[in-house]
Amino acid sequence: MTHSAIAGAHGFWSVTFDALAMSFQPKYLCASSREEGVALVDVLVGEVWVTAGQSNMAWAGDRTGWLDKEGLLPPGVRYAHTGRNASYRPQDDLSERAAWLPCHEDNARGLSTIPYLFGKYLHSKLQVPVGIVNAASGGAEGNF
């Protein structure tokens, strides 16, 4: 299926896609302009949940001393962190490039503990692909 849009004066555009059935079968998403294009591969269709908060929501498993290597999520669960941004105003873009990471042992150290457990619970109960977007930004530095 193909959709098109025209960018406004500030370069922003929006496209609304028809709803797809939830699936663990990877899909492709391609977008292009007259000059360039981009393709996203291994896209799953399912639930997306946003977690946010301060320090306790940002601490990764390797810093909390709790890392669940035995019960890591299957590849149908993805995790992304939006980066640290202290602005209280709406932003046009993320402060850091976010990447969807599968929850497996190779990147488990970067997963925040509480959002990880939330995603694990949702996946076990819903049995659908789950995306966890962590928008937490720790408010204090140091060892607790």
JSON list of C-alpha atoms in Angstrom, two decimals:
[
{"chain": "A", "resi": 1, "resn": "MET", "atom": "CA", "xyz": [0.00, 0.00, 0.00]},
{"chain": "A", "resi": 2, "resn": "THR", "atom": "CA", "xyz": [1.27, 3.49, -0.80]},
{"chain": "A", "resi": 3, "resn": "HIS", "atom": "CA", "xyz": [0.46, 6.79, 0.90]},
{"chain": "A", "resi": 4, "resn": "SER", "atom": "CA", "xyz": [1.66, 10.27, 0.06]},
{"chain": "A", "resi": 5, "resn": "ALA", "atom": "CA", "xyz": [1.89, 13.61, 1.82]},
{"chain": "A", "resi": 6, "resn": "ILE", "atom": "CA", "xyz": [3.06, 17.14, 1.11]},
{"chain": "A", "resi": 7, "resn": "ALA", "atom": "CA", "xyz": [5.30, 18.87, 3.62]},
{"chain": "A", "resi": 8, "resn": "GLY", "atom": "CA", "xyz": [4.15, 22.19, 5.05]},
{"chain": "A", "resi": 9, "resn": "ALA", "atom": "CA", "xyz": [6.15, 25.43, 5.13]},
{"chain": "A", "resi": 10, "resn": "HIS", "atom": "CA", "xyz": [8.31, 24.17, 8.04]},
{"chain": "A", "resi": 11, "resn": "GLY", "atom": "CA", "xyz": [9.01, 20.80, 6.43]},
{"chain": "A", "resi": 12, "resn": "PHE", "atom": "CA", "xyz": [6.68, 18.73, 8.63]},
{"chain": "A", "resi": 13, "resn": "TRP", "atom": "CA", "xyz": [4.37, 16.11, 7.16]},
{"chain": "A", "resi": 14, "resn": "SER", "atom": "CA", "xyz": [2.07, 13.39, 8.44]},
{"chain": "A", "resi": 15, "resn": "VAL", "atom": "CA", "xyz": [0.62, 10.18, 7.03]},
{"chain": "A", "resi": 16, "resn": "THR", "atom": "CA", "xyz": [-2.07, 7.99, 8.60]},
{"chain": "A", "resi": 17, "resn": "PHE", "atom": "CA", "xyz": [-1.78, 4.28, 7.88]},
{"chain": "A", "resi": 18, "resn": "ASP", "atom": "CA", "xyz": [-4.64, 1.81, 7.80]},
{"chain": "A", "resi": 19, "resn": "ALA", "atom": "CA", "xyz": [-4.69, -0.47, 10.85]},
{"chain": "A", "resi": 20, "resn": "LEU", "atom": "CA", "xyz": [-2.74, -3.72, 10.51]},
{"chain": "A", "resi": 21, "resn": "ALA", "atom": "CA", "xyz": [-3.35, -6.93, 12.41]},
{"chain": "A", "resi": 22, "resn": "MET", "atom": "CA", "xyz": [-0.93, -7.59, 15.26]},
{"chain": "A", "resi": 23, "resn": "SER", "atom": "CA", "xyz": [1.77, -9.94, 14.09]},
{"chain": "A", "resi": 24, "resn": "PHE", "atom": "CA", "xyz": [5.21, -11.33, 14.96]},
{"chain": "A", "resi": 25, "resn": "GLN", "atom": "CA", "xyz": [5.87, -11.54, 11.20]},
{"chain": "A", "resi": 26, "resn": "PRO", "atom": "CA", "xyz": [8.45, -8.81, 10.37]},
{"chain": "A", "resi": 27, "resn": "LYS", "atom": "CA", "xyz": [7.34, -6.13, 7.92]},
{"chain": "A", "resi": 28, "resn": "TYR", "atom": "CA", "xyz": [9.12, -3.35, 5.99]},
{"chain": "A", "resi": 29, "resn": "LEU", "atom": "CA", "xyz": [8.32, 0.35, 6.06]},
{"chain": "A", "resi": 30, "resn": "CYS", "atom": "CA", "xyz": [9.74, 2.59, 3.35]},
{"chain": "A", "resi": 31, "resn": "ALA", "atom": "CA", "xyz": [9.59, 6.37, 3.02]},
{"chain": "A", "resi": 32, "resn": "SER", "atom": "CA", "xyz": [11.06, 8.50, 0.27]},
{"chain": "A", "resi": 33, "resn": "SER", "atom": "CA", "xyz": [11.23, 12.02, -1.08]},
{"chain": "A", "resi": 34, "resn": "ARG", "atom": "CA", "xyz": [12.39, 13.20, -4.47]},
{"chain": "A", "resi": 35, "resn": "GLU", "atom": "CA", "xyz": [16.00, 13.23, -3.23]},
{"chain": "A", "resi": 36, "resn": "GLU", "atom": "CA", "xyz": [16.34, 10.34, -0.76]},
{"chain": "A", "resi": 37, "resn": "GLY", "atom": "CA", "xyz": [14.65, 7.41, 0.94]},
{"chain": "A", "resi": 38, "resn": "VAL", "atom": "CA", "xyz": [14.82, 5.30, 4.05]},
{"chain": "A", "resi": 39, "resn": "ALA", "atom": "CA", "xyz": [13.65, 1.77, 4.82]},
{"chain": "A", "resi": 40, "resn": "LEU", "atom": "CA", "xyz": [12.88, 0.31, 8.23]},
{"chain": "A", "resi": 41, "resn": "VAL", "atom": "CA", "xyz": [13.23, -3.45, 8.39]},
{"chain": "A", "resi": 42, "resn": "ASP", "atom": "CA", "xyz": [12.05, -6.01, 10.93]},
{"chain": "A", "resi": 43, "resn": "VAL", "atom": "CA", "xyz": [9.02, -3.89, 11.95]},
{"chain": "A", "resi": 44, "resn": "LEU", "atom": "CA", "xyz": [6.47, -5.68, 14.13]},
{"chain": "A", "resi": 45, "resn": "VAL", "atom": "CA", "xyz": [2.84, -4.68, 14.62]},
{"chain": "A", "resi": 46, "resn": "GLY", "atom": "CA", "xyz": [1.54, -4.75, 18.18]},
{"chain": "A", "resi": 47, "resn": "GLU", "atom": "CA", "xyz": [1.29, -2.80, 21.44]},
{"chain": "A", "resi": 48, "resn": "VAL", "atom": "CA", "xyz": [3.44, 0.27, 22.15]},
{"chain": "A", "resi": 49, "resn": "TRP", "atom": "CA", "xyz": [3.68, 1.55, 25.71]},
{"chain": "A", "resi": 50, "resn": "VAL", "atom": "CA", "xyz": [5.48, 4.63, 27.03]},
{"chain": "A", "resi": 51, "resn": "THR", "atom": "CA", "xyz": [7.20, 4.64, 30.42]},
{"chain": "A", "resi": 52, "resn": "ALA", "atom": "CA", "xyz": [8.60, 7.78, 32.02]},
{"chain": "A", "resi": 53, "resn": "GLY", "atom": "CA", "xyz": [9.86, 9.10, 35.31]},
{"chain": "A", "resi": 54, "resn": "GLN", "atom": "CA", "xyz": [13.06, 10.06, 37.04]},
{"chain": "A", "resi": 55, "resn": "SER", "atom": "CA", "xyz": [16.02, 8.12, 38.40]},
{"chain": "A", "resi": 56, "resn": "ASN", "atom": "CA", "xyz": [14.28, 4.86, 39.32]},
{"chain": "A", "resi": 57, "resn": "MET", "atom": "CA", "xyz": [12.87, 4.55, 35.78]},
{"chain": "A", "resi": 58, "resn": "ALA", "atom": "CA", "xyz": [16.22, 5.24, 34.11]},
{"chain": "A", "resi": 59, "resn": "TRP", "atom": "CA", "xyz": [18.50, 2.81, 35.96]},
{"chain": "A", "resi": 60, "resn": "ALA", "atom": "CA", "xyz": [19.63, -0.09, 33.83]},
{"chain": "A", "resi": 61, "resn": "GLY", "atom": "CA", "xyz": [19.85, -3.68, 35.07]},
{"chain": "A", "resi": 62, "resn": "ASP", "atom": "CA", "xyz": [23.63, -3.65, 35.36]},
{"chain": "A", "resi": 63, "resn": "ARG", "atom": "CA", "xyz": [23.49, -0.62, 37.73]},
{"chain": "A", "resi": 64, "resn": "THR", "atom": "CA", "xyz": [20.69, -1.94, 39.93]},
{"chain": "A", "resi": 65, "resn": "GLY", "atom": "CA", "xyz": [22.45, -5.30, 40.42]},
{"chain": "A", "resi": 66, "resn": "TRP", "atom": "CA", "xyz": [19.46, -7.04, 38.89]},
{"chain": "A", "resi": 67, "resn": "LEU", "atom": "CA", "xyz": [19.82, -8.48, 35.43]},
{"chain": "A", "resi": 68, "resn": "ASP", "atom": "CA", "xyz": [17.44, -11.19, 34.25]},
{"chain": "A", "resi": 69, "resn": "LYS", "atom": "CA", "xyz": [19.56, -13.06, 31.70]},
{"chain": "A", "resi": 70, "resn": "GLU", "atom": "CA", "xyz": [17.57, -16.27, 32.16]},
{"chain": "A", "resi": 71, "resn": "GLY", "atom": "CA", "xyz": [14.16, -14.74, 31.52]},
{"chain": "A", "resi": 72, "resn": "LEU", "atom": "CA", "xyz": [14.98, -12.33, 28.70]},
{"chain": "A", "resi": 73, "resn": "LEU", "atom": "CA", "xyz": [12.14, -11.52, 26.39]},
{"chain": "A", "resi": 74, "resn": "PRO", "atom": "CA", "xyz": [11.70, -13.15, 23.00]},
{"chain": "A", "resi": 75, "resn": "PRO", "atom": "CA", "xyz": [12.53, -11.04, 19.92]},
{"chain": "A", "resi": 76, "resn": "GLY", "atom": "CA", "xyz": [8.89, -9.88, 19.74]},
{"chain": "A", "resi": 77, "resn": "VAL", "atom": "CA", "xyz": [9.54, -7.34, 22.48]},
{"chain": "A", "resi": 78, "resn": "ARG", "atom": "CA", "xyz": [11.46, -4.18, 21.65]},
{"chain": "A", "resi": 79, "resn": "TYR", "atom": "CA", "xyz": [12.83, -1.37, 23.79]},
{"chain": "A", "resi": 80, "resn": "ALA", "atom": "CA", "xyz": [13.76, 2.21, 22.89]},
{"chain": "A", "resi": 81, "resn": "HIS", "atom": "CA", "xyz": [15.03, 5.07, 25.05]},
{"chain": "A", "resi": 82, "resn": "THR", "atom": "CA", "xyz": [14.26, 8.62, 23.93]},
{"chain": "A", "resi": 83, "resn": "GLY", "atom": "CA", "xyz": [17.41, 10.13, 25.45]},
{"chain": "A", "resi": 84, "resn": "ARG", "atom": "CA", "xyz": [17.84, 12.59, 28.26]},
{"chain": "A", "resi": 85, "resn": "ASN", "atom": "CA", "xyz": [16.11, 15.95, 27.84]},
{"chain": "A", "resi": 86, "resn": "ALA", "atom": "CA", "xyz": [15.20, 18.27, 30.71]},
{"chain": "A", "resi": 87, "resn": "SER", "atom": "CA", "xyz": [12.89, 20.53, 28.67]},
{"chain": "A", "resi": 88, "resn": "TYR", "atom": "CA", "xyz": [9.33, 21.02, 29.89]},
{"chain": "A", "resi": 89, "resn": "ARG", "atom": "CA", "xyz": [8.25, 22.27, 26.47]},
{"chain": "A", "resi": 90, "resn": "PRO", "atom": "CA", "xyz": [7.13, 20.07, 23.57]},
{"chain": "A", "resi": 91, "resn": "GLN", "atom": "CA", "xyz": [10.03, 19.08, 21.31]},
{"chain": "A", "resi": 92, "resn": "ASP", "atom": "CA", "xyz": [10.03, 18.63, 17.54]},
{"chain": "A", "resi": 93, "resn": "ASP", "atom": "CA", "xyz": [12.58, 15.81, 17.74]},
{"chain": "A", "resi": 94, "resn": "LEU", "atom": "CA", "xyz": [14.40, 13.55, 20.19]},
{"chain": "A", "resi": 95, "resn": "SER", "atom": "CA", "xyz": [17.57, 14.79, 21.90]},
{"chain": "A", "resi": 96, "resn": "GLU", "atom": "CA", "xyz": [19.33, 11.53, 20.93]},
{"chain": "A", "resi": 97, "resn": "ARG", "atom": "CA", "xyz": [18.68, 9.04, 18.17]},
{"chain": "A", "resi": 98, "resn": "ALA", "atom": "CA", "xyz": [16.43, 6.29, 19.54]},
{"chain": "A", "resi": 99, "resn": "ALA", "atom": "CA", "xyz": [16.79, 2.75, 18.25]},
{"chain": "A", "resi": 100, "resn": "TRP", "atom": "CA", "xyz": [14.42, -0.15, 18.82]},
{"chain": "A", "resi": 101, "resn": "LEU", "atom": "CA", "xyz": [16.44, -2.89, 20.53]},
{"chain": "A", "resi": 102, "resn": "PRO", "atom": "CA", "xyz": [15.32, -6.49, 20.86]},
{"chain": "A", "resi": 103, "resn": "CYS", "atom": "CA", "xyz": [15.51, -7.59, 24.51]},
{"chain": "A", "resi": 104, "resn": "HIS", "atom": "CA", "xyz": [18.27, -10.18, 24.37]},
{"chain": "A", "resi": 105, "resn": "GLU", "atom": "CA", "xyz": [21.49, -10.74, 26.30]},
{"chain": "A", "resi": 106, "resn": "ASP", "atom": "CA", "xyz": [23.67, -8.67, 23.93]},
{"chain": "A", "resi": 107, "resn": "ASN", "atom": "CA", "xyz": [21.92, -5.42, 24.87]},
{"chain": "A", "resi": 108, "resn": "ALA", "atom": "CA", "xyz": [20.36, -6.31, 28.25]},
{"chain": "A", "resi": 109, "resn": "ARG", "atom": "CA", "xyz": [22.78, -4.06, 30.15]},
{"chain": "A", "resi": 110, "resn": "GLY", "atom": "CA", "xyz": [21.22, -0.96, 28.56]},
{"chain": "A", "resi": 111, "resn": "LEU", "atom": "CA", "xyz": [17.63, -1.86, 29.41]},
{"chain": "A", "resi": 112, "resn": "SER", "atom": "CA", "xyz": [16.12, 0.03, 32.33]},
{"chain": "A", "resi": 113, "resn": "THR", "atom": "CA", "xyz": [14.90, -2.44, 34.94]},
{"chain": "A", "resi": 114, "resn": "ILE", "atom": "CA", "xyz": [11.35, -1.20, 35.59]},
{"chain": "A", "resi": 115, "resn": "PRO", "atom": "CA", "xyz": [10.34, -0.67, 31.92]},
{"chain": "A", "resi": 116, "resn": "TYR", "atom": "CA", "xyz": [11.91, -4.05, 31.10]},
{"chain": "A", "resi": 117, "resn": "LEU", "atom": "CA", "xyz": [9.81, -5.81, 33.75]},
{"chain": "A", "resi": 118, "resn": "PHE", "atom": "CA", "xyz": [6.70, -3.96, 32.54]},
{"chain": "A", "resi": 119, "resn": "GLY", "atom": "CA", "xyz": [7.32, -5.14, 28.96]},
{"chain": "A", "resi": 120, "resn": "LYS", "atom": "CA", "xyz": [7.99, -8.69, 30.13]},
{"chain": "A", "resi": 121, "resn": "TYR", "atom": "CA", "xyz": [4.69, -8.74, 32.02]},
{"chain": "A", "resi": 122, "resn": "LEU", "atom": "CA", "xyz": [2.69, -7.29, 29.09]},
{"chain": "A", "resi": 123, "resn": "HIS", "atom": "CA", "xyz": [4.18, -9.76, 26.63]},
{"chain": "A", "resi": 124, "resn": "SER", "atom": "CA", "xyz": [3.43, -12.75, 28.86]},
{"chain": "A", "resi": 125, "resn": "LYS", "atom": "CA", "xyz": [-0.19, -11.65, 29.39]},
{"chain": "A", "resi": 126, "resn": "LEU", "atom": "CA", "xyz": [-1.06, -10.34, 25.92]},
{"chain": "A", "resi": 127, "resn": "GLN", "atom": "CA", "xyz": [1.01, -12.70, 23.72]},
{"chain": "A", "resi": 128, "resn": "VAL", "atom": "CA", "xyz": [1.52, -9.96, 21.09]},
{"chain": "A", "resi": 129, "resn": "PRO", "atom": "CA", "xyz": [4.55, -7.87, 20.03]},
{"chain": "A", "resi": 130, "resn": "VAL", "atom": "CA", "xyz": [5.26, -5.20, 22.64]},
{"chain": "A", "resi": 131, "resn": "GLY", "atom": "CA", "xyz": [7.28, -2.02, 22.20]},
{"chain": "A", "resi": 132, "resn": "ILE", "atom": "CA", "xyz": [8.43, -0.16, 25.31]},
{"chain": "A", "resi": 133, "resn": "VAL", "atom": "CA", "xyz": [9.45, 3.48, 24.83]},
{"chain": "A", "resi": 134, "resn": "ASN", "atom": "CA", "xyz": [11.34, 4.68, 27.88]},
{"chain": "A", "resi": 135, "resn": "ALA", "atom": "CA", "xyz": [11.20, 8.47, 28.22]},
{"chain": "A", "resi": 136, "resn": "ALA", "atom": "CA", "xyz": [12.77, 8.52, 31.70]},
{"chain": "A", "resi": 137, "resn": "SER", "atom": "CA", "xyz": [15.37, 11.09, 32.61]},
{"chain": "A", "resi": 138, "resn": "GLY", "atom": "CA", "xyz": [17.26, 10.59, 35.87]},
{"chain": "A", "resi": 139, "resn": "GLY", "atom": "CA", "xyz": [17.15, 13.68, 38.06]},
{"chain": "A", "resi": 140, "resn": "ALA", "atom": "CA", "xyz": [20.17, 12.95, 40.22]},
{"chain": "A", "resi": 141, "resn": "GLU", "atom": "CA", "xyz": [23.64, 11.61, 39.53]},
{"chain": "A", "resi": 142, "resn": "GLY", "atom": "CA", "xyz": [25.67, 9.40, 41.82]},
{"chain": "A", "resi": 143, "resn": "ASN", "atom": "CA", "xyz": [25.58, 6.01, 43.47]},
{"chain": "A", "resi": 144, "resn": "PHE", "atom": "CA", "xyz": [22.61, 5.21, 45.66]}
]
